[in-house]
mmCIF file of C-alpha atoms in Angstrom:
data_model
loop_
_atom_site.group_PDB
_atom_site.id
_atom_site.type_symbol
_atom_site.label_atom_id
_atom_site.label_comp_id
_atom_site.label_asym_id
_atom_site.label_seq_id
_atom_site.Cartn_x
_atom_site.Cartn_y
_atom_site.Cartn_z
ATOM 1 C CA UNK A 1 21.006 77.534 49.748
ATOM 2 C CA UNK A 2 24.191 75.675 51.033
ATOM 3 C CA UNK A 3 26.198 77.697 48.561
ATOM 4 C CA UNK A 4 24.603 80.983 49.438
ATOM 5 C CA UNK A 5 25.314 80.770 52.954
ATOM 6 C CA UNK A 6 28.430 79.377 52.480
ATOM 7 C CA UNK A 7 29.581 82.755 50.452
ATOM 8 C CA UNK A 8 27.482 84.936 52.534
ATOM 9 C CA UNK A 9 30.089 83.679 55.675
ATOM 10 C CA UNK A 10 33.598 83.957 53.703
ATOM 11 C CA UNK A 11 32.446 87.290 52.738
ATOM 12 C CA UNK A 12 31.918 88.271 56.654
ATOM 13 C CA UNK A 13 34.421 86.676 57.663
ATOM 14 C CA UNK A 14 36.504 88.643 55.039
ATOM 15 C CA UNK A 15 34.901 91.186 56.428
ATOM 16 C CA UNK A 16 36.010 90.667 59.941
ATOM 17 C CA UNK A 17 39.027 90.094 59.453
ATOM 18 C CA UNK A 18 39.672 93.288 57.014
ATOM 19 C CA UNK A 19 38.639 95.219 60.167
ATOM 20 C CA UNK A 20 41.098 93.243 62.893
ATOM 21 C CA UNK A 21 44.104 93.910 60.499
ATOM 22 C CA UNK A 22 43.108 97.480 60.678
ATOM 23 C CA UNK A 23 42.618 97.462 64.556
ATOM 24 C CA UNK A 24 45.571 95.718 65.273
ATOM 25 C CA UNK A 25 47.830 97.897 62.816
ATOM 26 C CA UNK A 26 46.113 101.365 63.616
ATOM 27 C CA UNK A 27 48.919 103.562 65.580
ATOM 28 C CA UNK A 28 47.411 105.036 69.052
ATOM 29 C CA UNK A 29 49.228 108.548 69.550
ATOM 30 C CA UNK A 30 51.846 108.876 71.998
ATOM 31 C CA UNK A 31 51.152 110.928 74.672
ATOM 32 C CA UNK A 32 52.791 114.098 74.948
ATOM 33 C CA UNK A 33 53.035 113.960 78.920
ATOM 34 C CA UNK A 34 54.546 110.491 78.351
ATOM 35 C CA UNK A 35 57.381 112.085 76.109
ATOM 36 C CA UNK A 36 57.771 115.217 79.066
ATOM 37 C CA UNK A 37 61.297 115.480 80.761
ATOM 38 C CA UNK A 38 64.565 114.529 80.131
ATOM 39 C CA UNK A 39 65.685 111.443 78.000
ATOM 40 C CA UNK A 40 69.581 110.474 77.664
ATOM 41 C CA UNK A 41 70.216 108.174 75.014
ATOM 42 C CA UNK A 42 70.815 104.457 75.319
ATOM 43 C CA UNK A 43 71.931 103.182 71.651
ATOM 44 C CA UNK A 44 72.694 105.001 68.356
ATOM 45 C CA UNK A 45 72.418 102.579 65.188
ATOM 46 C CA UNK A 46 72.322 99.571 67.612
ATOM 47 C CA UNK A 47 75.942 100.701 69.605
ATOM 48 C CA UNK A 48 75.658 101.457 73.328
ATOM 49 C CA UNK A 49 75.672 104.974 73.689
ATOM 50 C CA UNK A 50 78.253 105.049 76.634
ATOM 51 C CA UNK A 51 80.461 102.807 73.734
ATOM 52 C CA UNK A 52 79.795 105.501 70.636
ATOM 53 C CA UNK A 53 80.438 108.468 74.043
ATOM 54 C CA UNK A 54 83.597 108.849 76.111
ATOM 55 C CA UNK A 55 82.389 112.140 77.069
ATOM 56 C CA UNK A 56 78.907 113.535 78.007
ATOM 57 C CA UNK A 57 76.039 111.318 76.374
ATOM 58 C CA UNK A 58 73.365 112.927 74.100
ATOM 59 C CA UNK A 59 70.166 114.182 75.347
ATOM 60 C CA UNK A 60 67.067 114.932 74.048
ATOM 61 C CA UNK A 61 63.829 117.147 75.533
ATOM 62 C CA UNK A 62 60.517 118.087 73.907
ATOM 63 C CA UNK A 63 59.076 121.664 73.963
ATOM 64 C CA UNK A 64 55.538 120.754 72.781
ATOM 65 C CA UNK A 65 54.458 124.602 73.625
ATOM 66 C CA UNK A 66 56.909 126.319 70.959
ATOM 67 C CA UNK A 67 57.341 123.174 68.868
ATOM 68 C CA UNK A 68 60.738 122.400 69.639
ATOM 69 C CA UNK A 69 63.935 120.197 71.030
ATOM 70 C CA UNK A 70 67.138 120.403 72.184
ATOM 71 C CA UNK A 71 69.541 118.805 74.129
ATOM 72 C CA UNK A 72 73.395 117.492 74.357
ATOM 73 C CA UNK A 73 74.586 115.778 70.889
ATOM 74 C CA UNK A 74 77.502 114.304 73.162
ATOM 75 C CA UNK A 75 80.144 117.953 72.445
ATOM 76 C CA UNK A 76 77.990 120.679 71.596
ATOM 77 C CA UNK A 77 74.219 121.371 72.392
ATOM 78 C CA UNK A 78 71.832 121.345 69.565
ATOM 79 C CA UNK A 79 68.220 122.687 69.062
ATOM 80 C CA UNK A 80 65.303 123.105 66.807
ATOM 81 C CA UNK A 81 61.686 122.655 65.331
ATOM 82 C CA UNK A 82 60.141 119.795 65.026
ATOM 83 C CA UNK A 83 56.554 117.728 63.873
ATOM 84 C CA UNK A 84 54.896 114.890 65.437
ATOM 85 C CA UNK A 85 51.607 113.832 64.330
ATOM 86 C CA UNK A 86 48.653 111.109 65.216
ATOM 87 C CA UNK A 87 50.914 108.859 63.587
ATOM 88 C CA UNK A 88 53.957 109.163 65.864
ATOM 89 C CA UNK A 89 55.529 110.116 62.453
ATOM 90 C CA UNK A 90 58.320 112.442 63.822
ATOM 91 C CA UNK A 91 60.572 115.051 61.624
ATOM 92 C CA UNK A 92 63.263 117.890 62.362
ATOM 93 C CA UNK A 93 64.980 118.742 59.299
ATOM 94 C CA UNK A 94 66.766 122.130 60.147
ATOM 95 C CA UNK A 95 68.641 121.536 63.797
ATOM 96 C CA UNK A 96 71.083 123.886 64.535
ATOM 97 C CA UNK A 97 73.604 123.164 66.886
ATOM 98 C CA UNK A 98 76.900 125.264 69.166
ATOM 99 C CA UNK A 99 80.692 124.888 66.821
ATOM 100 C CA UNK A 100 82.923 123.653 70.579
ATOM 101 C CA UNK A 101 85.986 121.879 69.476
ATOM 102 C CA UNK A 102 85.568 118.372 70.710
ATOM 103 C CA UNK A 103 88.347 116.248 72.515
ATOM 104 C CA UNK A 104 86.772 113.342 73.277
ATOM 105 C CA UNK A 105 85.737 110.409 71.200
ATOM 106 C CA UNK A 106 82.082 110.819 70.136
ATOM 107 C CA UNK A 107 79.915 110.009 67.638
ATOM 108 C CA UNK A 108 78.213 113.644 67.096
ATOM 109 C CA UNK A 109 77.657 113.843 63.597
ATOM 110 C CA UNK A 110 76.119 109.855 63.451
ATOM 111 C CA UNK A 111 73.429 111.379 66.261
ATOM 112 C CA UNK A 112 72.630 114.315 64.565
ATOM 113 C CA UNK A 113 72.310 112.458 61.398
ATOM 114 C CA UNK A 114 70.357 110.343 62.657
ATOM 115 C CA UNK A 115 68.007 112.380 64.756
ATOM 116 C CA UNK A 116 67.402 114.181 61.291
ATOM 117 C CA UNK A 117 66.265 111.608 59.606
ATOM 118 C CA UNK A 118 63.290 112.363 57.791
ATOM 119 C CA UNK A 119 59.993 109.672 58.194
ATOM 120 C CA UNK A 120 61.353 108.697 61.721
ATOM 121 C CA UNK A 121 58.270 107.002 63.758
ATOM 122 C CA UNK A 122 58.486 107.446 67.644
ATOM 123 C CA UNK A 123 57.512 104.316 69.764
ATOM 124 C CA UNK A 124 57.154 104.210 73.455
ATOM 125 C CA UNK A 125 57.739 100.143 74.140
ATOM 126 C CA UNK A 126 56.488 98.821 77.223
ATOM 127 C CA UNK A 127 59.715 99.363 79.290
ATOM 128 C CA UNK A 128 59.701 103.246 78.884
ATOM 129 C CA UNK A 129 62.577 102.612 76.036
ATOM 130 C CA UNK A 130 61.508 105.660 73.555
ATOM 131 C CA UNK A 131 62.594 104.792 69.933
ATOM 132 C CA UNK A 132 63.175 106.766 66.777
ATOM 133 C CA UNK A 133 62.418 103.697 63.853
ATOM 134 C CA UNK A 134 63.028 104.075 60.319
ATOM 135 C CA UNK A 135 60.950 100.807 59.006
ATOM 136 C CA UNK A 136 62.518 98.473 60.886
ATOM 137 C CA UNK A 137 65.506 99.454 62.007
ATOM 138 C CA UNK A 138 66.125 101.637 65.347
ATOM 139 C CA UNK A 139 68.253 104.364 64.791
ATOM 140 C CA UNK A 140 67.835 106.024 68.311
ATOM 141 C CA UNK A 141 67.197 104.839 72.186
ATOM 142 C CA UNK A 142 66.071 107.097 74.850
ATOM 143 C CA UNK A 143 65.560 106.234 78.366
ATOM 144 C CA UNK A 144 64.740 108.386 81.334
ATOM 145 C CA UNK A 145 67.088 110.311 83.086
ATOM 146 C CA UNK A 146 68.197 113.227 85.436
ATOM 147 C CA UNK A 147 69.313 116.393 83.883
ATOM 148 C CA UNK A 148 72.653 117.889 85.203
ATOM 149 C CA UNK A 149 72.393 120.450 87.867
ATOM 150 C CA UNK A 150 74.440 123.084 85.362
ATOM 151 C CA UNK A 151 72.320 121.971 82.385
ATOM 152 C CA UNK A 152 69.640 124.569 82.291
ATOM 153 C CA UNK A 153 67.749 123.373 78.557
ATOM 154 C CA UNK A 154 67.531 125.869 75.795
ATOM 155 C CA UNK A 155 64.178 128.500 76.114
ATOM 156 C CA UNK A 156 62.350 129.578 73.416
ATOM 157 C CA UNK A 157 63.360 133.679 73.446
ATOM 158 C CA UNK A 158 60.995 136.519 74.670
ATOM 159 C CA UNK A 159 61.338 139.829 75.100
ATOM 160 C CA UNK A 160 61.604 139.353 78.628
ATOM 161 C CA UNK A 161 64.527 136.485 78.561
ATOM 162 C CA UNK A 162 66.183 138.321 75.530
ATOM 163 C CA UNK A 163 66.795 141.939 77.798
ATOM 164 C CA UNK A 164 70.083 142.138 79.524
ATOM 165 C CA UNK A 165 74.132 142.398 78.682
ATOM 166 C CA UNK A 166 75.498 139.858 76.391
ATOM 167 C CA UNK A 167 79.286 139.591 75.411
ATOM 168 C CA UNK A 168 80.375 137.670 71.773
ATOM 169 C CA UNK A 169 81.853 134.322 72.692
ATOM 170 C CA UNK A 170 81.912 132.933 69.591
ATOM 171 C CA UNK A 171 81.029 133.648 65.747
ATOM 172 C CA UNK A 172 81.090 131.354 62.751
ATOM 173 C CA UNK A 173 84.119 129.522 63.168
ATOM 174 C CA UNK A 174 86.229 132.748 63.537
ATOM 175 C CA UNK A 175 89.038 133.672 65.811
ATOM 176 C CA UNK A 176 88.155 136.129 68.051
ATOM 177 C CA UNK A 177 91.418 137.067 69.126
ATOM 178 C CA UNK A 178 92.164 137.815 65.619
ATOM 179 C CA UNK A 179 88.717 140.116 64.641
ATOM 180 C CA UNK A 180 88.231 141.651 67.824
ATOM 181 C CA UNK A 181 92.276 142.591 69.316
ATOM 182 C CA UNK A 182 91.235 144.639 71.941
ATOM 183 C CA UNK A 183 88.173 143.588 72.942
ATOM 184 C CA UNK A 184 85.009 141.697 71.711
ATOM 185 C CA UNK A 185 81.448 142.969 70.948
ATOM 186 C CA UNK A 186 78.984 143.398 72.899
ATOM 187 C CA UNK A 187 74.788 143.616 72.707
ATOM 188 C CA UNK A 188 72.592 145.203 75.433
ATOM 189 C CA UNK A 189 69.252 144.426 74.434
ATOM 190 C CA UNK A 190 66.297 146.338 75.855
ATOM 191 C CA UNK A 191 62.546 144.508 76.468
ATOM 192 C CA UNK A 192 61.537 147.683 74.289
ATOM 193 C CA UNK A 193 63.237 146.486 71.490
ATOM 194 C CA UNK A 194 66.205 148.337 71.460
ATOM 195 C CA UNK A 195 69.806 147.145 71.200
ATOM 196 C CA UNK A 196 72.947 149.283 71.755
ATOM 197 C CA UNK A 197 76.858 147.796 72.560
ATOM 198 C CA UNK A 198 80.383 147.837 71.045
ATOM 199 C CA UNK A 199 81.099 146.429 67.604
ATOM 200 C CA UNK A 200 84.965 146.149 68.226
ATOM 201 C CA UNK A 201 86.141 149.950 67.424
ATOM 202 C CA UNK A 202 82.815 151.816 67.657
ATOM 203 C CA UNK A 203 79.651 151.982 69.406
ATOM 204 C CA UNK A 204 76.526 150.445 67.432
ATOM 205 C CA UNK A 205 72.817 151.119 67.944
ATOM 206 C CA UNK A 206 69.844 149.359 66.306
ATOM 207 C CA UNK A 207 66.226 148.165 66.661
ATOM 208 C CA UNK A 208 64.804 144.640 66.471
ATOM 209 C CA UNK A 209 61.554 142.869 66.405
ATOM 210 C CA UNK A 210 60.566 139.706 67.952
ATOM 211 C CA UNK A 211 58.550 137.420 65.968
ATOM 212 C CA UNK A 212 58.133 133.391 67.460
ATOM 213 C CA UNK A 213 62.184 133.125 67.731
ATOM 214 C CA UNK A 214 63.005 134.766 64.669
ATOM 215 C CA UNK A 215 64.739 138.464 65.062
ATOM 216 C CA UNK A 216 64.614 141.348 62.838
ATOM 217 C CA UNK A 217 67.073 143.773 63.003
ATOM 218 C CA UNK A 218 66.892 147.762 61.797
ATOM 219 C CA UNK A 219 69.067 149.543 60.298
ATOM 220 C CA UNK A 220 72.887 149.732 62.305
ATOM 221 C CA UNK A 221 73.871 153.530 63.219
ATOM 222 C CA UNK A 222 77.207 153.592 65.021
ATOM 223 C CA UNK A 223 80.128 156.075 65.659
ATOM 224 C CA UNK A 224 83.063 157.023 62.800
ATOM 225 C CA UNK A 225 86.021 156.570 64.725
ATOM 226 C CA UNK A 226 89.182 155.588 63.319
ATOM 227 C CA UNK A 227 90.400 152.048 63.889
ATOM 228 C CA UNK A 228 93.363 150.264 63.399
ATOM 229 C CA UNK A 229 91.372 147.286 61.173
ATOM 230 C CA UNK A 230 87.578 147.293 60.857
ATOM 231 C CA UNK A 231 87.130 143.920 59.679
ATOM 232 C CA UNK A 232 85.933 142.167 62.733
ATOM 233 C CA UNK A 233 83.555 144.895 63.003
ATOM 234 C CA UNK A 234 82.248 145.247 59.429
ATOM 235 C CA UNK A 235 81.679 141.607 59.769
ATOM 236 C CA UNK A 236 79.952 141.747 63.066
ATOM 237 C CA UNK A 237 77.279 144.448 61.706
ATOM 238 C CA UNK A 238 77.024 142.674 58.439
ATOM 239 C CA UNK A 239 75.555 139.727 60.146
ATOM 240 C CA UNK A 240 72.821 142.017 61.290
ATOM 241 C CA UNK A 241 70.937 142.754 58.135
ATOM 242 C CA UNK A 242 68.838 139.332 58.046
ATOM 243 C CA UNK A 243 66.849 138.021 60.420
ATOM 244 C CA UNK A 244 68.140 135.423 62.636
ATOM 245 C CA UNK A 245 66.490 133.121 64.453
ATOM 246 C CA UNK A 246 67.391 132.564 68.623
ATOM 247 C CA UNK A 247 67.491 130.402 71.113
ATOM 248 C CA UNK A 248 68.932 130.581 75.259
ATOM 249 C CA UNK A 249 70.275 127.991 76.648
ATOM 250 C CA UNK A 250 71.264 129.374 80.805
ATOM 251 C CA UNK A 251 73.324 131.900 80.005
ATOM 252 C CA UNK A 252 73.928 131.599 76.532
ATOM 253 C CA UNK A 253 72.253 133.391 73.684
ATOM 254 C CA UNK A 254 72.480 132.174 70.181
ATOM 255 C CA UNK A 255 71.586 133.485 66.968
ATOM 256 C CA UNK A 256 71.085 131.126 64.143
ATOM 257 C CA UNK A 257 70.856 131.154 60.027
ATOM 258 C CA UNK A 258 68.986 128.477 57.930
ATOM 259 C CA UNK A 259 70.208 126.081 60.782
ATOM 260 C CA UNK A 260 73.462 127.167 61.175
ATOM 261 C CA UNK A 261 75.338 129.100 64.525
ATOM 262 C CA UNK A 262 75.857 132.927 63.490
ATOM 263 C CA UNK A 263 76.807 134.047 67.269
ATOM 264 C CA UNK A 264 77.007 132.795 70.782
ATOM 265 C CA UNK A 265 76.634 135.636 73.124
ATOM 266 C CA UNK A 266 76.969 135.028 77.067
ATOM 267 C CA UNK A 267 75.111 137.148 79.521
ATOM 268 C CA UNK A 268 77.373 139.971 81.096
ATOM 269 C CA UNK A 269 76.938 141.926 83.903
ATOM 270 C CA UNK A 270 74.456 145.226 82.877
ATOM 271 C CA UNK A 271 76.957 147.702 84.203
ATOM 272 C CA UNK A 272 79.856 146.499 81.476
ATOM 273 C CA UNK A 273 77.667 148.362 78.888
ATOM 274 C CA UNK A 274 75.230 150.770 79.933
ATOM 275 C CA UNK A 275 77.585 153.705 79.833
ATOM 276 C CA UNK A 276 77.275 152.791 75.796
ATOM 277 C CA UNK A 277 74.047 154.532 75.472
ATOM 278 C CA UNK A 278 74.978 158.108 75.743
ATOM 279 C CA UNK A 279 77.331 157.715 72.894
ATOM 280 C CA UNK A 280 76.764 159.980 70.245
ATOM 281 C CA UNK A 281 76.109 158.654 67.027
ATOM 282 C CA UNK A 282 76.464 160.097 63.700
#
């Protein structure tokens, strides 16, 4: 009888002790409100961010509506989708970010690397710190900050934010000066659905649908005029006949491929444009 009991309490206690190893190692979900606003970041592989920064130090914020972030990478702004599950397990494989020329000593590529990272698991620690872990080892810090006045955060696009004038400040690597000699492109874009401009010798007009933050362009129709050198252009309406996907930061409006920047528009006041419209086209 002895003996009975005897295994009767290792196996409960077994038991009991099966289930506090599963309490005590069960994940609680972070709370999205707790992850709301705007985090600067505080180390990067263990360095002090304002050590790794000379410049501006990386940001990041969370969209939880359209599923995405974006923020500072310490030069250029970056953006894209992301996951987070019950298990804090976080993942955003494709971020796309701006192509500035950076001065300063940074560590931009390390962050981005890092922030990439697939299997990363978000913990909130009891001082606010929020950490990106892979196993054990931190690869990112966040702590709360204050966004900067001029530092608007990138929207996810609509119809209504998309409508207005934009000019071509930048596009894939290329010098503008070179393509576009007289003067660059531009894109008026119509909450319809409609987009008319100038594609560097002629006058351009298309269509486009809207679907999440991925745009569809029609077919380009635009003016035969005879141009000195057509190869900004041709280039410019070539990058037109996929869908790209966009994304505004304040006043800037880019258009992205598999992750990386196709064109940086910035918005331009509506009369620089309009007269467009009533060009003929062939």
């Amino acid at each position: 009888m002895k003996h009975l009991l005897k295994s009767v309490t290792l196996v409960v206690t077994a038991v009991a002790l099966s289930f506090g190893i599963q309490s005590c190692s069960s994940t609680k979900p972070i709370e999205k409100n707790n992850l709301a606003g705007y985090w600067v970041l505080k180390t990067l592989n263990g360095t002090e961010a304002t050590t790794a920064f000379e410049g501006p130090i990386p940001s990041i914020e969370f969209n939880f509506t359209d599923s995405l972030i974006a923020g500072s990478a310490g030069c250029n702004r970056y953006f894209g989708g992301f996951t987070l599950n019950e298990k804090n397990e976080f993942a955003a494989p494709q971020l796309g970010s701006t192509m500035m020329m950076c001065f300063q000593k940074n560590a931009e590529p390390e962050f981005l690397k890092a922030l990439g990272t697939p299997n990363l698991v978000l913990v909130l620690n009891k001082d606010g710190v929020l950490q990106f872990t892979e196993g054990e080892k931190v690869l990112l810090q966040f702590e709360k900050g204050e966004m900067a006045k001029e530092n608007s955060g990138v929207q996810p696009v609509s119809l209504d934010n998309l409508a207005g004038s934009w000019t071509l400040s930048s596009f894939t690597g290329e010098d503008l000066a070179t393509l576009f000699s007289d003067r660059k492109p531009t894109m008026e874009i119509s909450a319809d659905g409609k987009i008319f401009g100038f594609a560097g010798c002629n006058t351009y007009r298309t269509n486009f649908t809207l679907t999440e933050n991925t745009v569809a362009f029609g077919p380009v129709m635009s003016t035969k005029m005879a141009c000195p050198s057509l190869q900004g252009e041709d280039k410019f309406t070539s990058a037109l006949a996929t869908p790209l996907q966009a994304t505004i930061n304040g006043n800037t409006l880019t258009f992205l491929k598999d992750g990386n920047v196709v064109f940086e528009f910035s918005k331009t006041e509506d009369a620089v444009v309009n007269s467009l419209d009533t060009t003929p086209i062939e």
